[in-house]
Short mmCIF file of C-alpha atoms and ligand atoms in Angstrom, two decimals:
data_model
loop_
_atom_site.label_atom_id
_atom_site.label_comp_id
_atom_site.label_asym_id
_atom_site.label_seq_id
_atom_site.Cartn_x
_atom_site.Cartn_y
_atom_site.Cartn_z
CA UNK A 1 -166.41 70.21 59.41
CA UNK A 2 -167.07 67.79 62.24
CA UNK A 3 -165.09 64.56 62.23
CA UNK A 4 -166.48 61.24 63.45
CA UNK A 5 -165.96 60.35 67.08
CA UNK A 6 -162.81 58.34 67.85
CA UNK A 7 -163.19 54.73 66.84
CA UNK A 8 -163.51 53.22 70.32
CA UNK A 9 -165.08 49.97 69.12
CA UNK A 10 -161.99 49.17 67.09
CA UNK A 11 -164.06 48.54 63.99
CA UNK A 12 -162.62 48.82 60.52
CA UNK A 13 -163.46 52.08 58.78
CA UNK A 14 -164.13 51.64 55.10
CA UNK A 15 -164.71 54.26 52.43
CA UNK A 16 -166.90 53.40 49.45
CA UNK A 17 -166.49 55.57 46.39
CA UNK A 18 -169.13 55.03 43.74
CA UNK A 19 -169.06 56.53 40.27
CA UNK A 20 -169.36 55.94 36.58
CA UNK A 21 -165.58 56.43 36.25
CA UNK A 22 -165.77 56.98 32.49
CA UNK A 23 -162.89 57.59 32.87
CA UNK A 24 -161.57 57.78 36.44
CA UNK A 25 -159.42 60.91 36.91
CA UNK A 26 -157.21 62.72 39.40
CA UNK A 27 -160.21 64.50 40.94
CA UNK A 28 -161.57 61.11 42.08
CA UNK A 29 -158.17 59.89 43.27
CA UNK A 30 -157.25 63.04 45.20
CA UNK A 31 -160.67 63.04 46.84
CA UNK A 32 -160.39 59.40 47.92
CA UNK A 33 -156.87 59.84 49.29
CA UNK A 34 -157.67 63.06 51.12
CA UNK A 35 -160.73 61.49 52.73
CA UNK A 36 -158.83 58.31 53.61
CA UNK A 37 -156.25 60.31 55.54
CA UNK A 38 -158.68 62.74 57.16
CA UNK A 39 -161.01 60.01 58.37
CA UNK A 40 -158.28 57.45 59.11
CA UNK A 41 -159.96 54.93 56.83
CA UNK A 42 -158.46 51.44 56.61
CA UNK A 43 -159.25 51.32 52.91
CA UNK A 44 -161.24 52.90 50.14
CA UNK A 45 -163.21 50.64 47.82
CA UNK A 46 -164.01 52.11 44.42
CA UNK A 47 -167.30 50.82 43.04
CA UNK A 48 -167.72 51.46 39.31
CA UNK A 49 -171.40 51.54 38.37
CA UNK A 50 -172.96 48.79 36.29
CA UNK A 51 -174.91 49.19 33.09
CA UNK A 52 -176.54 52.57 32.77
CA UNK A 53 -180.31 52.72 32.28
CA UNK A 54 -181.40 52.17 28.67
CA UNK A 55 -182.06 55.79 28.01
CA UNK A 56 -178.93 57.75 28.69
CA UNK A 57 -177.82 60.91 27.01
CA UNK A 58 -174.53 59.40 25.83
CA UNK A 59 -172.95 56.06 25.15
CA UNK A 60 -171.28 55.08 28.39
CA UNK A 61 -168.22 52.81 28.02
CA UNK A 62 -168.78 49.17 28.96
CA UNK A 63 -168.62 48.27 32.66
CA UNK A 64 -165.51 46.14 31.96
CA UNK A 65 -163.62 49.08 30.39
CA UNK A 66 -164.53 51.34 33.30
CA UNK A 67 -163.61 48.65 35.82
CA UNK A 68 -160.20 48.08 34.22
CA UNK A 69 -159.42 51.81 34.05
CA UNK A 70 -160.30 52.05 37.75
CA UNK A 71 -157.99 49.14 38.56
CA UNK A 72 -155.15 50.70 36.56
CA UNK A 73 -155.61 54.06 38.28
CA UNK A 74 -155.68 52.66 41.81
CA UNK A 75 -153.11 49.88 41.57
CA UNK A 76 -150.23 51.85 43.07
CA UNK A 77 -152.15 52.79 46.23
CA UNK A 78 -152.12 49.93 48.79
CA UNK A 79 -155.21 51.37 50.49
CA UNK A 80 -157.32 51.42 47.33
CA UNK A 81 -159.42 48.50 46.11
CA UNK A 82 -161.96 48.10 43.32
CA UNK A 83 -165.17 46.13 43.65
CA UNK A 84 -166.97 44.32 40.84
CA UNK A 85 -170.25 44.16 42.76
CA UNK A 86 -172.11 46.60 40.50
CA UNK A 87 -170.52 45.77 37.19
CA UNK A 88 -171.35 42.09 37.53
CA UNK A 89 -175.04 42.71 37.53
CA UNK A 90 -176.68 42.22 34.18
CA UNK A 91 -178.37 45.06 32.39
CA UNK A 92 -181.74 43.85 33.68
CA UNK A 93 -180.54 43.82 37.28
CA UNK A 94 -179.29 47.38 37.25
CA UNK A 95 -178.03 48.33 40.71
CA UNK A 96 -178.82 51.32 42.82
CA UNK A 97 -176.39 52.83 45.29
CA UNK A 98 -178.73 51.88 48.10
CA UNK A 99 -178.37 48.17 47.28
CA UNK A 100 -174.61 48.49 47.07
CA UNK A 101 -174.42 50.04 50.51
CA UNK A 102 -176.70 47.28 51.87
CA UNK A 103 -174.43 44.73 50.20
CA UNK A 104 -171.31 46.05 51.98
CA UNK A 105 -173.19 46.39 55.27
CA UNK A 106 -174.14 42.70 55.05
CA UNK A 107 -170.73 41.68 53.75
CA UNK A 108 -169.02 43.18 56.81
CA UNK A 109 -171.87 41.90 59.01
CA UNK A 110 -172.34 45.37 60.42
CA UNK A 111 -168.82 45.17 61.89
CA UNK A 112 -167.29 47.99 59.86
CA UNK A 113 -167.97 51.70 59.86
CA UNK A 114 -168.95 52.51 56.31
CA UNK A 115 -168.43 55.92 54.73
CA UNK A 116 -169.91 56.59 51.33
CA UNK A 117 -167.78 59.19 49.57
CA UNK A 118 -169.46 61.35 47.01
CA UNK A 119 -169.09 64.70 45.31
CA UNK A 120 -171.02 67.59 46.78
CA UNK A 121 -173.12 67.68 43.63
CA UNK A 122 -174.42 64.19 44.27
CA UNK A 123 -175.12 64.43 47.99
CA UNK A 124 -178.43 66.20 47.66
CA UNK A 125 -179.75 63.35 45.58
CA UNK A 126 -179.21 61.07 48.57
CA UNK A 127 -181.73 63.01 50.54
CA UNK A 128 -184.32 62.26 47.93
CA UNK A 129 -183.69 58.51 47.99
CA UNK A 130 -186.69 56.54 49.13
CA UNK A 131 -184.91 54.64 51.88
CA UNK A 132 -182.44 57.27 52.95
CA UNK A 133 -183.38 56.92 56.64
CA UNK A 134 -182.26 53.30 56.54
CA UNK A 135 -179.10 54.33 54.72
CA UNK A 136 -178.17 56.93 57.27
CA UNK A 137 -178.43 54.27 59.96
CA UNK A 138 -175.97 51.88 58.28
CA UNK A 139 -173.56 54.30 56.64
CA UNK A 140 -172.15 57.81 56.95
CA UNK A 141 -171.75 60.10 53.98
CA UNK A 142 -168.80 62.23 53.06
CA UNK A 143 -169.56 65.00 50.63
CA UNK A 144 -166.46 66.35 48.93
CA UNK A 145 -166.73 69.83 47.58
CA UNK A 146 -165.99 70.34 43.94
CA UNK A 147 -164.94 73.65 42.51
CA UNK A 148 -167.96 75.88 42.33
CA UNK A 149 -169.70 74.35 45.35
CA UNK A 150 -169.88 76.52 48.41
CA UNK A 151 -169.46 74.58 51.65
CA UNK A 152 -171.75 76.70 53.79
CA UNK A 153 -174.42 76.81 51.10
CA UNK A 154 -174.38 73.02 50.88
CA UNK A 155 -174.69 72.68 54.63
CA UNK A 156 -177.54 75.16 54.59
CA UNK A 157 -179.36 73.28 51.85
CA UNK A 158 -178.98 69.91 53.57
CA UNK A 159 -180.15 71.48 56.83
CA UNK A 160 -183.22 72.88 55.13
CA UNK A 161 -184.12 69.68 53.28
CA UNK A 162 -183.35 67.22 56.02
CA UNK A 163 -181.84 68.52 59.30
CA UNK A 164 -181.41 65.06 60.88
CA UNK A 165 -179.18 64.02 57.97
CA UNK A 166 -176.60 66.60 59.01
CA UNK A 167 -175.52 64.28 61.83
CA UNK A 168 -174.42 61.64 59.39
CA UNK A 169 -173.06 63.71 56.54
CA UNK A 170 -169.55 65.09 56.71
CA UNK A 171 -168.63 67.84 54.33
CA UNK A 172 -164.97 68.07 53.37
CA UNK A 173 -163.10 70.55 51.33
CA UNK A 174 -160.90 68.99 48.68
CA UNK A 175 -158.13 70.93 46.93
CA UNK A 176 -159.89 72.41 43.94
CA UNK A 177 -159.53 70.05 41.01
CA UNK A 178 -161.68 71.27 38.19
CA UNK A 179 -161.45 67.95 36.38
CA UNK A 180 -164.40 65.90 35.25
CA UNK A 181 -164.81 62.79 33.15
CA UNK A 182 -166.85 64.88 30.71
CA UNK A 183 -163.89 67.23 30.25
CA UNK A 184 -161.58 64.29 29.55
CA UNK A 185 -163.99 62.64 27.09
CA UNK A 186 -164.38 65.93 25.23
CA UNK A 187 -160.63 66.43 24.99
CA UNK A 188 -160.10 62.92 23.64
CA UNK A 189 -162.82 63.37 21.04
CA UNK A 190 -161.18 66.65 19.98
CA UNK A 191 -157.80 64.89 19.72
CA UNK A 192 -156.34 66.92 22.60
CA UNK A 193 -153.90 65.68 25.24
CA UNK A 194 -155.24 64.31 28.53
CA UNK A 195 -151.82 63.89 30.11
CA UNK A 196 -151.75 64.65 33.88
CA UNK A 197 -155.54 64.63 34.16
CA UNK A 198 -155.65 60.89 34.80
CA UNK A 199 -152.85 58.37 35.51
CA UNK A 200 -150.67 57.57 32.50
CA UNK A 201 -151.85 53.93 32.39
CA UNK A 202 -155.46 55.10 32.03
CA UNK A 203 -154.49 57.53 29.26
CA UNK A 204 -152.80 54.67 27.41
CA UNK A 205 -155.79 52.37 27.99
CA UNK A 206 -158.12 54.99 26.48
CA UNK A 207 -155.96 55.41 23.39
CA UNK A 208 -155.33 51.70 22.98
CA UNK A 209 -159.04 50.91 23.02
CA UNK A 210 -160.16 53.96 21.09
CA UNK A 211 -162.50 55.14 23.83
CA UNK A 212 -164.30 58.49 23.41
CA UNK A 213 -162.89 58.99 19.96
CA UNK A 214 -163.96 58.40 16.40
CA UNK A 215 -160.36 57.43 15.63
CA UNK A 216 -159.56 53.73 15.42
CA UNK A 217 -158.03 52.05 18.47
CA UNK A 218 -154.24 51.89 18.31
CA UNK A 219 -154.16 48.13 18.87
CA UNK A 220 -156.56 45.26 18.48
CA UNK A 221 -157.66 43.95 21.87
CA UNK A 222 -160.57 41.66 22.64
CA UNK A 223 -162.11 44.34 24.82
CA UNK A 224 -162.14 46.90 22.05
CA UNK A 225 -164.87 45.05 20.23
CA UNK A 226 -167.41 45.23 23.03
CA UNK A 227 -167.59 48.99 23.28
CA UNK A 228 -171.07 50.20 22.51
CA UNK A 229 -170.00 52.91 20.09
CA UNK A 230 -169.72 51.34 16.66
CA UNK A 231 -166.87 53.68 15.82
CA UNK A 232 -164.81 51.89 18.42
CA UNK A 233 -165.52 48.45 17.04
CA UNK A 234 -162.63 46.41 15.77
CA UNK A 235 -162.82 45.35 12.19
P1 LIG B 301 -169.05 63.12 34.43
O1 LIG B 301 -168.36 64.36 33.94
O2 LIG B 301 -169.24 62.08 33.38
O3 LIG B 301 -170.32 63.42 35.19
P2 LIG B 301 -167.50 62.92 36.85
O4 LIG B 301 -166.18 63.57 36.67
O5 LIG B 301 -168.56 63.69 37.60
O6 LIG B 301 -168.06 62.42 35.46
P3 LIG B 301 -168.32 60.49 38.16
O7 LIG B 301 -167.86 59.12 37.85
O8 LIG B 301 -169.69 60.90 37.78
O9 LIG B 301 -167.25 61.53 37.53
O10 LIG B 301 -168.05 60.82 39.68
C1 LIG B 301 -168.01 59.90 40.74
C2 LIG B 301 -168.00 60.69 42.05
O11 LIG B 301 -166.83 61.53 42.13
C3 LIG B 301 -169.21 61.62 42.16
O12 LIG B 301 -169.66 61.58 43.50
C4 LIG B 301 -168.63 62.99 41.80
O13 LIG B 301 -169.35 64.03 42.43
C5 LIG B 301 -167.20 62.89 42.35
N1 LIG B 301 -166.25 63.74 41.61
C6 LIG B 301 -166.06 63.79 40.28
N2 LIG B 301 -165.10 64.69 39.95
C7 LIG B 301 -164.66 65.23 41.11
C8 LIG B 301 -163.66 66.23 41.44
N3 LIG B 301 -162.95 66.85 40.50
N4 LIG B 301 -163.49 66.54 42.74
C9 LIG B 301 -164.24 65.90 43.71
N5 LIG B 301 -165.17 64.96 43.46
C10 LIG B 301 -165.40 64.61 42.18
MG1 LIG B 302 -170.72 63.41 37.39
#
């Protein structure tokens, strides 16, 4: 893996980690922390996605639930922040990653080095984005390998699809963490423990609000009633 050149301009280096985070888990957190240290980032900003498109295969938890779980999970790390930029858009104004990156580029007035952190599975999609040339000029990409993704194969594929992109995409190997949000959601719906897969506060938040489960929430909270799944609705 090549690392970026030393930061001679003394600009801030900022990692952006986008995701659905339904829920956030240790795979996301380990990746962000590993990348922060390796790339000497000043901070990592987690950006939970907004409303999913109308037709999605499953009922995604509300943006507010996903935002709060992300805050709970990152609160003990002084280098981690969470942005509301995507979740504040209305359903009609659904955001795309490209707009989010433009937003941060403008926000920092081009004075920060931006690194978009993503799983190796998602990086290839970037190369199919319409405006990816513009993106590569305002932001670098860090593709973190997930278990089952071969580093050299990924590099080969990127090279074949878009050789110039290789200059702005860093591939990093993350300690194998075969955790996914899907795995966690499935375990909750089967009534199995999710301890140690996500921070304890997130586990408690999931149970309290009855997320991913047909069981009733443990407590009544205002947020419980706005989950899309009727089974989660408070009576
Ligand atoms: P789902 O199972 O619902 O697809 P997920 O676990 O993939 O969820 P996302 O919110 O879709 O989580 O992921 C956000 C980003 O984190 C993506 O770029 C994804 O590739 C990356 N990511 C997810 N899990 C891991 C992991 N275990 N190790 C490294 N990166 C991960
Ligand atoms: Mg995913």
